[in-house]
XYZ file of C-alpha atoms in Angstrom:
714
model
C 68.441 -57.774 24.083
C 70.011 -56.804 20.635
C 70.655 -60.697 19.970
C 67.073 -61.488 21.288
C 65.863 -59.549 18.411
C 67.352 -61.373 15.800
C 66.871 -60.354 12.106
C 63.447 -58.753 13.367
C 65.639 -55.785 14.506
C 66.875 -54.859 10.696
C 63.210 -53.283 9.279
C 62.427 -50.602 6.564
C 62.532 -47.105 7.567
C 61.864 -44.056 5.746
C 64.504 -42.173 8.030
C 68.257 -41.252 7.625
C 69.739 -44.436 9.108
C 72.596 -46.657 7.678
C 70.252 -49.454 7.142
C 66.809 -47.378 5.940
C 65.652 -47.555 3.017
C 62.857 -45.677 0.542
C 62.268 -48.315 -1.938
C 59.030 -48.434 -3.290
C 56.968 -51.489 -3.531
C 58.680 -53.895 -5.866
C 55.926 -55.188 -6.899
C 54.729 -52.106 -8.753
C 58.253 -51.986 -11.094
C 57.734 -51.681 -14.789
C 60.084 -52.970 -17.343
C 59.887 -53.577 -21.218
C 61.964 -56.810 -21.456
C 63.120 -59.766 -19.051
C 66.601 -60.881 -18.990
C 66.067 -64.538 -20.128
C 63.453 -67.008 -20.360
C 62.169 -68.588 -17.227
C 63.604 -71.747 -16.025
C 61.850 -75.188 -16.951
C 59.737 -76.095 -14.017
C 58.751 -79.928 -13.357
C 55.141 -80.397 -11.545
C 53.612 -81.043 -9.359
C 56.462 -80.354 -7.365
C 59.834 -79.621 -8.350
C 62.236 -81.376 -5.678
C 65.363 -79.994 -7.373
C 64.285 -76.381 -7.082
C 63.269 -76.842 -2.933
C 66.354 -78.941 -2.608
C 68.823 -76.450 -3.907
C 67.142 -72.993 -4.506
C 65.897 -72.116 -1.669
C 68.538 -73.596 0.869
C 70.680 -71.400 -1.173
C 68.689 -68.059 -0.559
C 68.436 -69.013 2.886
C 72.042 -69.316 3.385
C 72.541 -65.910 1.690
C 69.823 -64.143 3.921
C 71.476 -65.501 7.231
C 75.090 -64.316 6.463
C 73.940 -61.214 5.520
C 71.798 -61.184 8.554
C 74.267 -62.180 10.938
C 76.370 -58.909 9.731
C 74.335 -56.429 10.229
C 73.168 -57.797 13.639
C 77.042 -57.493 14.427
C 77.065 -53.918 13.103
C 73.800 -52.922 15.296
C 75.201 -54.534 18.214
C 78.029 -52.065 18.417
C 75.676 -49.289 18.006
C 75.423 -46.855 21.385
C 71.882 -47.644 22.827
C 71.155 -44.096 24.010
C 67.812 -43.390 25.992
C 64.941 -42.054 23.727
C 61.482 -40.555 24.291
C 58.629 -42.259 22.547
C 55.288 -40.265 22.196
C 52.150 -41.618 21.872
C 48.937 -40.219 19.999
C 47.190 -39.094 23.179
C 50.440 -37.283 24.763
C 52.069 -39.874 27.043
C 55.804 -40.335 26.579
C 57.601 -43.545 27.296
C 61.199 -44.142 27.891
C 62.847 -46.426 25.563
C 66.533 -47.128 24.412
C 67.778 -46.390 20.723
C 68.331 -49.655 18.610
C 66.601 -51.550 21.383
C 62.880 -50.776 22.438
C 60.788 -51.609 19.652
C 56.849 -50.826 19.312
C 56.166 -54.355 20.489
C 57.643 -53.520 23.712
C 56.042 -50.382 24.075
C 52.611 -52.150 22.977
C 53.328 -54.501 25.917
C 53.758 -51.584 28.577
C 50.340 -50.250 27.666
C 48.449 -53.784 27.810
C 48.916 -57.484 27.097
C 45.728 -57.444 24.654
C 47.591 -55.031 22.462
C 50.643 -56.743 22.525
C 49.070 -59.747 21.156
C 46.701 -57.963 18.537
C 48.928 -54.681 17.166
C 50.019 -55.940 13.812
C 51.759 -52.736 12.675
C 52.879 -49.394 14.012
C 53.742 -46.095 12.543
C 56.906 -44.295 13.569
C 56.935 -40.326 12.771
C 54.346 -41.342 9.950
C 56.220 -43.754 8.469
C 54.784 -47.582 8.564
C 57.305 -49.789 10.673
C 57.441 -53.594 11.910
C 56.525 -53.780 15.657
C 59.440 -55.954 16.144
C 61.934 -53.215 14.812
C 64.179 -51.211 16.941
C 63.554 -47.451 17.438
C 66.172 -45.213 16.028
C 65.604 -41.932 18.122
C 63.034 -40.182 19.992
C 59.655 -40.711 18.038
C 56.033 -40.241 17.809
C 54.520 -43.971 17.889
C 50.828 -45.263 16.535
C 49.941 -48.571 16.919
C 47.212 -50.456 14.621
C 45.467 -53.452 14.647
C 43.193 -55.214 12.265
C 40.154 -53.154 12.342
C 42.384 -50.051 10.882
C 43.310 -49.626 7.414
C 46.830 -49.646 8.008
C 46.406 -53.022 10.165
C 44.386 -54.692 7.668
C 46.213 -54.146 4.506
C 49.694 -55.229 6.443
C 47.996 -58.334 7.496
C 46.969 -58.922 3.903
C 50.415 -57.830 2.492
C 52.102 -60.464 4.998
C 49.667 -63.142 4.046
C 50.363 -62.951 0.361
C 53.832 -64.036 1.470
C 52.554 -66.762 3.269
C 50.222 -67.958 0.284
C 53.820 -67.510 -1.834
C 55.425 -69.587 0.529
C 52.875 -72.416 0.061
C 52.891 -72.152 -3.612
C 56.519 -72.162 -3.744
C 57.110 -75.343 -1.378
C 54.155 -77.260 -3.291
C 54.767 -76.196 -6.703
C 58.550 -75.117 -7.115
C 57.175 -72.331 -8.920
C 59.159 -68.847 -9.856
C 57.255 -66.342 -7.587
C 56.629 -62.465 -9.524
C 54.533 -60.234 -7.576
C 52.017 -60.254 -4.749
C 50.558 -57.404 -3.247
C 47.168 -56.451 -1.544
C 44.500 -56.150 -4.054
C 43.643 -52.402 -5.229
C 39.967 -52.797 -3.913
C 41.272 -53.429 -0.495
C 39.726 -57.111 -0.151
C 42.407 -59.787 0.802
C 45.747 -60.181 -1.865
C 47.024 -62.030 -4.731
C 50.343 -63.756 -5.785
C 51.371 -64.244 -9.238
C 53.734 -67.050 -10.152
C 55.085 -69.000 -13.254
C 54.458 -72.518 -13.343
C 55.065 -73.726 -16.615
C 52.263 -75.387 -18.414
C 50.239 -75.989 -14.906
C 46.669 -74.492 -15.011
C 45.480 -73.840 -11.236
C 41.780 -74.279 -10.420
C 39.580 -74.461 -7.324
C 41.077 -78.529 -6.955
C 44.439 -76.782 -5.815
C 43.252 -74.878 -3.253
C 43.132 -77.485 -0.449
C 46.658 -78.221 -0.703
C 47.771 -74.555 -1.076
C 45.683 -73.780 2.114
C 47.271 -76.680 4.123
C 50.824 -74.963 3.288
C 49.119 -71.533 4.272
C 47.817 -73.325 7.776
C 51.324 -74.981 8.462
C 53.081 -71.888 8.015
C 50.767 -69.976 10.649
C 50.977 -72.599 13.344
C 54.949 -72.484 12.930
C 54.579 -68.484 13.861
C 57.346 -67.831 11.770
C 58.607 -64.372 12.209
C 59.035 -61.900 9.255
C 62.716 -61.089 9.493
C 64.096 -58.438 7.229
C 67.456 -57.272 5.696
C 68.803 -54.706 3.647
C 71.194 -55.810 0.520
C 72.946 -54.443 -2.079
C 72.090 -54.687 -6.037
C 74.897 -57.472 -6.238
C 73.737 -59.306 -3.086
C 70.276 -59.385 -4.477
C 71.214 -60.789 -7.637
C 73.154 -63.430 -6.452
C 69.929 -64.243 -3.873
C 67.504 -64.525 -6.639
C 69.715 -65.855 -9.452
C 67.143 -68.764 -10.044
C 64.334 -66.347 -10.624
C 64.302 -64.543 -13.688
C 61.491 -62.385 -12.982
C 62.980 -60.993 -9.738
C 66.333 -60.586 -11.421
C 64.130 -58.040 -13.791
C 62.991 -56.107 -11.236
C 66.350 -55.731 -9.373
C 68.306 -54.852 -12.834
C 66.215 -51.865 -13.001
C 66.995 -50.474 -9.789
C 70.183 -48.174 -9.416
C 73.380 -49.567 -8.379
C 73.608 -48.061 -5.156
C 70.091 -48.561 -4.037
C 69.335 -50.399 -0.784
C 67.235 -53.300 -1.680
C 64.954 -54.829 1.196
C 64.518 -58.674 1.347
C 62.156 -60.774 3.941
C 62.063 -64.161 5.043
C 59.016 -66.245 6.795
C 59.876 -69.397 7.246
C 61.582 -71.279 4.137
C 59.964 -68.023 1.910
C 63.031 -65.678 1.270
C 61.253 -62.756 -1.202
C 62.151 -59.200 -2.475
C 59.615 -56.720 -0.365
C 59.672 -53.356 0.993
C 57.270 -54.315 4.011
C 56.866 -53.687 6.660
C 55.048 -56.936 8.029
C 52.954 -58.555 11.032
C 55.307 -59.677 13.714
C 54.932 -63.341 12.687
C 52.832 -65.779 10.784
C 50.677 -66.912 13.642
C 48.543 -63.662 13.591
C 46.547 -65.227 10.481
C 44.379 -67.072 12.320
C 42.087 -67.659 9.193
C 43.281 -68.039 5.201
C 41.411 -69.021 2.261
C 41.936 -69.038 -1.567
C 39.134 -67.602 -3.291
C 39.778 -67.784 -7.015
C 42.710 -68.544 -9.699
C 43.180 -66.936 -13.079
C 45.943 -66.319 -15.609
C 47.939 -63.083 -15.841
C 50.724 -61.950 -17.756
C 54.043 -60.406 -16.512
C 54.115 -56.894 -16.351
C 50.564 -57.173 -17.767
C 51.837 -57.334 -21.485
C 50.173 -60.064 -23.733
C 53.713 -60.051 -25.215
C 55.261 -61.565 -21.653
C 55.171 -64.664 -20.011
C 51.547 -66.330 -19.101
C 51.603 -66.393 -15.205
C 48.948 -67.683 -12.899
C 47.232 -65.457 -10.156
C 45.841 -66.888 -7.047
C 43.854 -64.593 -4.746
C 43.158 -64.909 -1.247
C 41.505 -63.659 1.819
C 42.874 -64.081 5.426
C 41.708 -62.818 9.140
C 43.030 -62.770 12.382
C 40.018 -64.934 13.415
C 37.524 -67.629 11.892
C 34.402 -65.770 12.733
C 35.529 -62.677 10.303
C 36.573 -65.430 7.806
C 33.139 -67.059 7.780
C 31.486 -63.764 7.753
C 33.109 -62.585 4.647
C 32.379 -65.976 2.905
C 28.783 -65.509 3.814
C 28.857 -62.037 2.231
C 30.723 -63.217 -0.922
C 27.527 -65.792 -1.406
C 25.224 -62.624 -0.879
C 26.843 -60.289 -3.162
C 26.989 -62.964 -6.157
C 23.235 -62.062 -6.231
C 23.775 -58.728 -7.327
C 26.783 -58.935 -9.518
C 26.183 -55.933 -11.707
C 27.207 -58.343 -14.815
C 24.353 -60.775 -13.657
C 22.265 -57.862 -13.045
C 22.959 -56.039 -16.245
C 21.958 -59.110 -18.323
C 18.608 -59.424 -16.495
C 17.586 -56.005 -16.625
C 18.962 -55.592 -20.433
C 21.341 -52.893 -19.431
C 24.580 -53.891 -21.144
C 26.795 -56.520 -22.983
C 30.298 -57.144 -23.785
C 31.236 -58.750 -27.172
C 34.450 -60.668 -27.893
C 34.926 -58.506 -31.152
C 35.801 -55.623 -28.502
C 36.707 -56.912 -25.067
C 36.857 -54.358 -22.742
C 34.304 -51.937 -24.844
C 31.059 -52.348 -23.433
C 27.657 -52.172 -25.416
C 24.785 -50.284 -23.674
C 21.563 -51.290 -24.761
C 18.570 -48.406 -24.474
C 17.666 -49.170 -21.020
C 21.422 -48.998 -19.876
C 22.076 -45.868 -21.731
C 19.312 -44.051 -19.840
C 21.177 -44.839 -16.688
C 24.265 -43.728 -18.488
C 22.814 -40.365 -19.517
C 21.195 -39.778 -16.178
C 24.430 -39.963 -14.775
C 25.799 -37.480 -16.983
C 23.068 -35.124 -16.844
C 23.355 -35.044 -12.896
C 26.847 -33.974 -12.845
C 26.034 -31.528 -16.046
C 23.562 -29.894 -13.836
C 25.985 -29.447 -10.951
C 28.746 -27.951 -13.581
C 25.993 -25.351 -14.484
C 25.511 -24.295 -10.670
C 29.206 -24.576 -9.871
C 31.218 -22.687 -12.735
C 32.339 -25.330 -14.827
C 32.506 -24.980 -18.580
C 31.974 -28.035 -20.780
C 34.663 -28.815 -23.913
C 35.056 -31.314 -26.253
C 38.619 -32.176 -27.442
C 40.236 -34.769 -29.839
C 40.582 -38.604 -29.372
C 43.643 -39.157 -30.533
C 47.160 -36.831 -30.842
C 50.473 -37.102 -32.208
C 52.927 -38.983 -29.584
C 54.877 -35.553 -29.295
C 52.012 -34.408 -26.910
C 52.228 -37.777 -25.034
C 56.156 -36.555 -24.644
C 55.533 -33.329 -23.470
C 53.267 -34.326 -20.681
C 55.315 -36.970 -19.294
C 52.908 -39.942 -20.479
C 54.986 -41.292 -23.121
C 57.571 -41.999 -20.481
C 55.521 -42.884 -17.406
C 52.143 -44.566 -19.017
C 52.607 -45.324 -22.504
C 52.520 -49.162 -22.001
C 48.844 -48.479 -20.724
C 48.092 -46.653 -24.385
C 46.763 -47.758 -27.435
C 49.482 -46.490 -30.140
C 49.434 -46.493 -33.944
C 51.005 -45.036 -36.978
C 49.691 -42.673 -39.371
C 51.688 -41.617 -42.553
C 54.670 -42.640 -40.790
C 53.979 -40.528 -37.417
C 53.071 -42.167 -34.449
C 49.708 -41.573 -32.479
C 48.082 -42.193 -29.341
C 44.442 -42.383 -28.433
C 43.767 -40.402 -25.073
C 43.902 -42.226 -22.093
C 43.072 -38.936 -20.091
C 41.708 -35.425 -20.936
C 44.559 -33.364 -19.139
C 47.083 -32.764 -21.881
C 44.348 -31.748 -24.322
C 42.996 -29.295 -21.656
C 46.558 -27.985 -21.520
C 46.126 -27.161 -25.277
C 43.004 -25.457 -24.892
C 44.157 -22.907 -21.983
C 47.502 -22.651 -24.145
C 45.870 -21.566 -27.617
C 45.561 -17.728 -26.525
C 46.686 -15.132 -24.082
C 45.379 -15.576 -20.584
C 44.489 -13.140 -18.003
C 44.716 -13.287 -14.181
C 41.200 -12.110 -14.588
C 39.778 -15.215 -16.091
C 41.024 -17.604 -13.309
C 39.666 -19.983 -12.354
C 38.850 -21.749 -15.371
C 37.127 -24.791 -14.901
C 36.887 -27.069 -18.261
C 34.986 -30.342 -18.063
C 34.981 -32.969 -20.692
C 32.969 -36.053 -21.067
C 35.554 -37.376 -23.830
C 35.910 -41.181 -24.630
C 39.283 -42.656 -23.204
C 41.094 -45.542 -23.892
C 43.527 -47.424 -21.667
C 45.331 -50.722 -22.717
C 44.117 -52.692 -20.009
C 45.917 -56.419 -20.112
C 42.737 -58.997 -21.083
C 43.314 -60.865 -17.721
C 42.774 -57.911 -15.744
C 39.411 -56.674 -17.451
C 36.649 -56.985 -15.248
C 32.846 -56.152 -16.385
C 32.523 -52.420 -15.868
C 34.925 -52.248 -13.233
C 38.102 -52.445 -15.446
C 37.575 -51.838 -19.200
C 39.456 -50.348 -22.219
C 37.106 -47.703 -23.644
C 35.184 -45.471 -21.051
C 34.261 -41.761 -20.087
C 34.938 -39.820 -17.112
C 33.287 -36.779 -15.782
C 36.868 -35.384 -16.047
C 37.466 -31.814 -15.256
C 40.734 -29.477 -15.092
C 40.933 -26.554 -13.080
C 43.563 -23.788 -13.967
C 43.842 -20.909 -10.902
C 46.498 -19.082 -9.213
C 48.335 -20.459 -6.168
C 46.164 -18.530 -3.822
C 43.338 -20.025 -5.348
C 44.147 -23.365 -4.574
C 42.427 -23.758 -1.334
C 39.085 -22.685 -2.032
C 38.961 -24.499 -5.360
C 40.074 -27.869 -4.031
C 37.335 -27.171 -1.093
C 34.779 -26.673 -3.688
C 35.841 -30.002 -5.655
C 35.310 -31.729 -1.971
C 32.122 -30.078 -1.493
C 30.907 -31.398 -4.719
C 31.904 -35.037 -4.221
C 30.177 -34.543 -0.789
C 27.182 -33.390 -2.735
C 26.884 -36.193 -5.193
C 28.045 -39.199 -2.592
C 25.170 -38.240 -0.208
C 22.644 -38.171 -3.134
C 24.084 -41.910 -4.027
C 23.697 -42.913 -0.449
C 27.497 -43.438 0.185
C 29.941 -43.162 2.936
C 33.289 -41.916 2.145
C 36.988 -41.948 3.615
C 39.452 -39.282 2.398
C 43.231 -39.761 2.119
C 46.090 -37.445 1.102
C 48.384 -39.550 -0.916
C 51.980 -37.721 -1.162
C 55.053 -37.745 -3.489
C 56.013 -41.398 -4.847
C 59.593 -42.720 -5.095
C 58.750 -41.575 -8.852
C 58.072 -38.224 -9.526
C 58.315 -35.301 -11.947
C 59.712 -31.693 -10.471
C 61.447 -30.847 -7.681
C 60.860 -31.492 -3.816
C 60.279 -28.013 -3.160
C 57.172 -27.781 -5.578
C 55.933 -31.258 -3.982
C 56.103 -29.575 -0.219
C 54.259 -26.756 -1.425
C 51.463 -28.676 -3.109
C 50.880 -31.102 -0.476
C 51.095 -28.302 1.986
C 47.837 -26.741 -0.052
C 46.246 -29.938 -0.202
C 46.584 -30.355 3.806
C 44.959 -26.608 4.366
C 42.295 -27.886 1.795
C 41.299 -30.501 3.743
C 41.317 -28.873 7.168
C 39.149 -26.095 5.783
C 36.563 -28.744 4.356
C 36.134 -29.968 7.976
C 35.806 -33.670 7.700
C 38.418 -36.257 8.767
C 41.133 -37.190 6.747
C 43.966 -39.667 6.340
C 47.844 -39.268 5.270
C 48.545 -42.047 2.537
C 52.417 -41.450 2.061
C 54.214 -42.150 -0.872
C 51.258 -42.924 -3.179
C 50.814 -39.820 -4.887
C 50.553 -39.602 -9.062
C 53.960 -39.209 -10.269
C 53.185 -35.227 -11.520
C 51.445 -34.305 -7.826
C 49.962 -35.301 -4.823
C 46.545 -36.232 -4.585
C 43.407 -36.620 -2.254
C 41.795 -40.291 -2.489
C 38.301 -40.743 -1.936
C 37.199 -44.017 -0.726
C 33.528 -44.718 -0.933
C 31.480 -47.350 0.930
C 28.302 -49.034 -0.794
C 25.436 -50.571 0.973
C 27.219 -53.810 1.520
C 30.201 -51.890 3.214
C 32.348 -52.694 0.131
C 35.170 -49.884 -0.631
C 35.669 -48.494 -4.088
C 38.118 -46.115 -5.498
C 35.985 -43.601 -7.759
C 36.295 -39.849 -7.375
C 39.847 -38.011 -7.556
C 41.405 -34.649 -6.740
C 45.282 -34.166 -7.869
C 47.098 -31.247 -7.537
C 49.678 -30.436 -10.519
C 52.391 -28.128 -10.711
C 54.122 -29.948 -13.359
C 52.249 -29.941 -16.565
C 51.454 -26.249 -16.657
C 55.066 -26.232 -16.386
C 55.730 -28.788 -18.836
C 53.551 -27.161 -21.267
C 54.728 -23.646 -20.433
C 51.315 -22.351 -19.645
C 51.100 -18.678 -18.584
C 48.696 -16.168 -17.719
C 49.095 -12.341 -17.179
C 49.663 -11.228 -13.327
C 47.933 -8.633 -11.882
C 51.157 -6.446 -12.766
C 50.594 -6.938 -16.612
C 54.521 -6.618 -17.006
C 54.852 -9.878 -15.083
C 53.888 -13.328 -16.069
C 52.607 -16.316 -13.828
C 52.350 -20.243 -14.325
C 48.774 -21.288 -13.465
C 48.005 -24.303 -10.954
C 45.982 -27.115 -12.286
C 43.697 -29.473 -10.405
C 42.736 -32.731 -11.972
C 39.220 -33.961 -10.524
C 36.521 -36.426 -11.363
C 33.384 -36.835 -9.198
C 31.972 -40.214 -10.342
C 35.518 -41.257 -12.151
C 34.400 -43.646 -14.749
C 30.839 -43.357 -15.737
C 30.859 -47.123 -16.491
C 32.679 -48.181 -13.078
C 30.020 -46.058 -11.400
C 27.515 -47.352 -13.176
C 28.397 -50.789 -11.848
C 28.953 -49.799 -8.207
C 25.259 -48.337 -8.339
C 23.734 -51.166 -9.875
C 25.133 -53.237 -7.066
C 24.817 -50.744 -4.380
C 20.968 -50.592 -4.790
C 20.704 -54.297 -5.516
C 19.230 -53.737 -9.013
C 16.465 -51.707 -7.461
C 17.228 -47.978 -9.007
C 15.520 -45.127 -7.331
C 13.084 -43.194 -9.184
C 15.170 -40.407 -10.711
C 18.028 -42.720 -11.914
C 15.665 -45.617 -12.975
C 15.646 -46.465 -16.954
C 11.936 -48.389 -15.868
C 9.979 -45.166 -13.779
C 6.503 -46.511 -14.628
C 4.352 -49.086 -16.328
C 0.648 -48.939 -16.984
C -1.380 -52.209 -16.981
C -4.591 -52.623 -18.126
C -7.294 -55.004 -16.059
C -8.804 -55.662 -19.780
C -9.218 -54.850 -23.081
C -11.756 -52.111 -22.269
C -8.880 -50.151 -20.450
C -6.313 -50.751 -23.169
C -7.314 -47.337 -24.859
C -6.985 -45.453 -21.548
C -3.645 -47.162 -20.588
C -2.015 -45.722 -23.567
C -3.596 -42.336 -22.913
C -1.667 -42.800 -19.597
C 1.393 -43.779 -20.995
C 1.496 -41.091 -23.558
C 0.735 -38.567 -20.880
C 3.338 -39.590 -18.692
C 6.048 -40.091 -21.773
C 5.280 -36.292 -22.696
C 5.889 -35.342 -19.336
C 9.420 -36.701 -19.650
C 9.361 -39.679 -17.558
C 10.339 -43.457 -18.654
C 7.202 -45.341 -19.029
C 5.686 -48.508 -20.609
C 2.103 -50.296 -21.076
C 1.724 -54.000 -20.658
C -1.271 -54.747 -23.142
C -0.723 -58.068 -23.100
C -3.674 -60.645 -22.615
C -2.572 -62.171 -19.056
C -4.248 -61.531 -15.882
C -3.552 -58.228 -14.316
C -1.855 -60.305 -10.914
C 0.705 -61.873 -13.670
C 1.472 -58.216 -15.051
C 1.685 -56.527 -11.680
C 4.302 -59.580 -10.729
C 6.226 -59.239 -13.514
C 6.569 -55.624 -13.459
C 7.608 -55.638 -9.971
C 10.617 -58.411 -10.795
C 11.330 -56.017 -13.752
C 12.168 -53.540 -10.938
C 9.479 -50.907 -12.451
C 9.146 -48.197 -9.611
C 5.540 -47.470 -10.208
C 3.210 -49.946 -11.585
C -0.094 -48.181 -12.864
C -3.328 -50.592 -12.783
C -6.349 -49.155 -14.767
C -9.536 -50.214 -15.337
C -12.873 -49.285 -16.241
C -13.249 -47.078 -13.140
C -9.960 -45.435 -13.671
C -10.986 -44.844 -17.311
C -14.123 -42.920 -16.345
C -12.576 -41.418 -13.412
C -9.046 -40.316 -15.084
C -7.222 -41.782 -12.397
C -4.534 -44.812 -12.056
C -4.473 -47.271 -8.982
C -0.764 -46.707 -8.116
C 1.355 -49.807 -6.685
C 5.153 -49.240 -5.858
C 7.697 -51.699 -6.422
C 8.340 -53.102 -3.248
C 4.707 -52.936 -1.836
C 1.574 -54.455 -2.179
C -0.566 -51.605 -0.927
C -2.156 -49.568 -3.676
C -3.744 -46.137 -3.779
C -5.714 -44.052 -6.220
C -4.407 -40.702 -7.650
C -4.978 -38.515 -10.442
C -2.625 -38.043 -13.417
C -1.996 -34.519 -12.220
C -1.092 -35.609 -8.612
C 1.042 -38.555 -10.097
C 3.322 -36.398 -12.040
C 3.437 -34.127 -8.930
C 4.889 -37.201 -7.242
C 7.123 -37.861 -10.218
C 8.566 -34.186 -10.218
C 9.283 -34.218 -6.357
C 10.845 -37.234 -6.454
C 13.133 -36.614 -9.473
C 13.854 -32.821 -8.163
C 15.152 -34.740 -4.372
C 17.084 -37.429 -6.134
C 14.581 -40.224 -4.715
């Protein structure tokens, strides 16, 4: 049985077994320098690379694999109990029974569709033997975990096709952060990839899928990894950053041997549909001072039907790209003299301010206090907060009078200074500080993408300082705030609790308590939530909120993070009820919109350019039928303007049908036609944006409609 499992039996684990590892995704590592320049690469295909480097890796992989299999063969295969989500208990053997075996016992269909399993809340390869009594859950493509695993594995298939076709040096290859496919970065020398290269890449991926290559896993020492990847300086750089005693995981599918945390799908045949989407340039480590890479984006599915549906969706979505709509509606633009920092035109500024006013109104109702904090700070502040060590490469820094300063990428350290500036009492808590301050993050130029990835932005950022016994209620209050706002926008959303990552500040006991507090608050909120192990911020666990828009696309917007670390690092204190006792507050980071820019883009696409009345920059336009009614049209416009609504008047000499049609195309919510009859009666003929029907109303009744729609966020 063990020999039949081959290398599939050595899989990633978060348990304490001899070969288990808690290695973080190597794709997410960061390093300030490379050990050596990349080796020269010839194109279109480096035969020497393919004939020497790849066979060497495979030989080393197989040698290590044999030794590890022999070790497992000698272990006792004691009976174990496997508990399924419905409470059913299956019998198995330690180091022998796999999740795939259990899936086969349940049904043949499940065994051919389950992509990944979860063992005691840790993701686990379907073909990896279980190591003891456990809880087991199986996931297909219709789950986030199954989908992300298929796309992660597809990135390896893409990497294999790229390496085989071009002999390139592979760098990193994760799922995309937006949850739509995957990409792989690689170094190709002077070659620039484009759509013309995609057929060959897709043919390579199809070949790999047809061969049903198993995803095999081994664990190696640092020295073994350095030997295995000695011909790829990007991988060497990653490996050199790891501690000497760190167990490193390596996966193989067919000729591809790659550093990877895993886990993966059982074999490449599960990827039935594969498509390259686009290619772009990228920098290694997202630094303009590093090597220029080529990034290929892809998408994959377990059947062709889903791929076809997705490609049709992409064509539809292109019509509503916020960059296209923003230009068409004269909302915003970007200039090459300030990349990643957008200009909001008068109409775009109306929407931007409406979003902030909406949140400010909720602040007033929910007990938040607005503050204003500086835009730049001495780097000593960021050293205290920990951002200098963990985030500096994403900051804009500069010297002033021989001292280093940085533009703020977030507001939290400044809010700590505000809490700290005088003695605090328990009677003041909770303190909810809200700040729309301008933030700057040094995103790589290749990563910039419309309003969704920028360098200059504002957040509806707030920090709550509270007592430990107030955490549950405060977190619940934030979740209710988020729920209210997203219902107004028409979003559905998912909640995930992201727990302690590999690199974190503080001690494990504090983290355990913070995670427990968030679990209690989520349960009290009463909506379903999922566990997302290891994806917390470096300073604390968080609740991630993923919204789905009208086109069922997922976005990360709101965030809620519990932080015991910053109050400790800044020595924040308040006087407890026992006045002789000093306590440390808990800090809750939260944003509802997230970046206002990003939410602007999401809403523009979500509404397909058709803004609801309350948020619209073009709420009404008055169209006189002839010159005789122009004066009345301007009087109507002024009346609506004085009532506080955005209104224009079309007093051109065009025919009324053309005026109405252009107003509809410009997405005015209300088109108010006036002629001599309306002027004589003090009324307007009302047409709605998406309707040919019209009715006559008095100005007072019309303004009552406007007032009701605004109050109800319609």
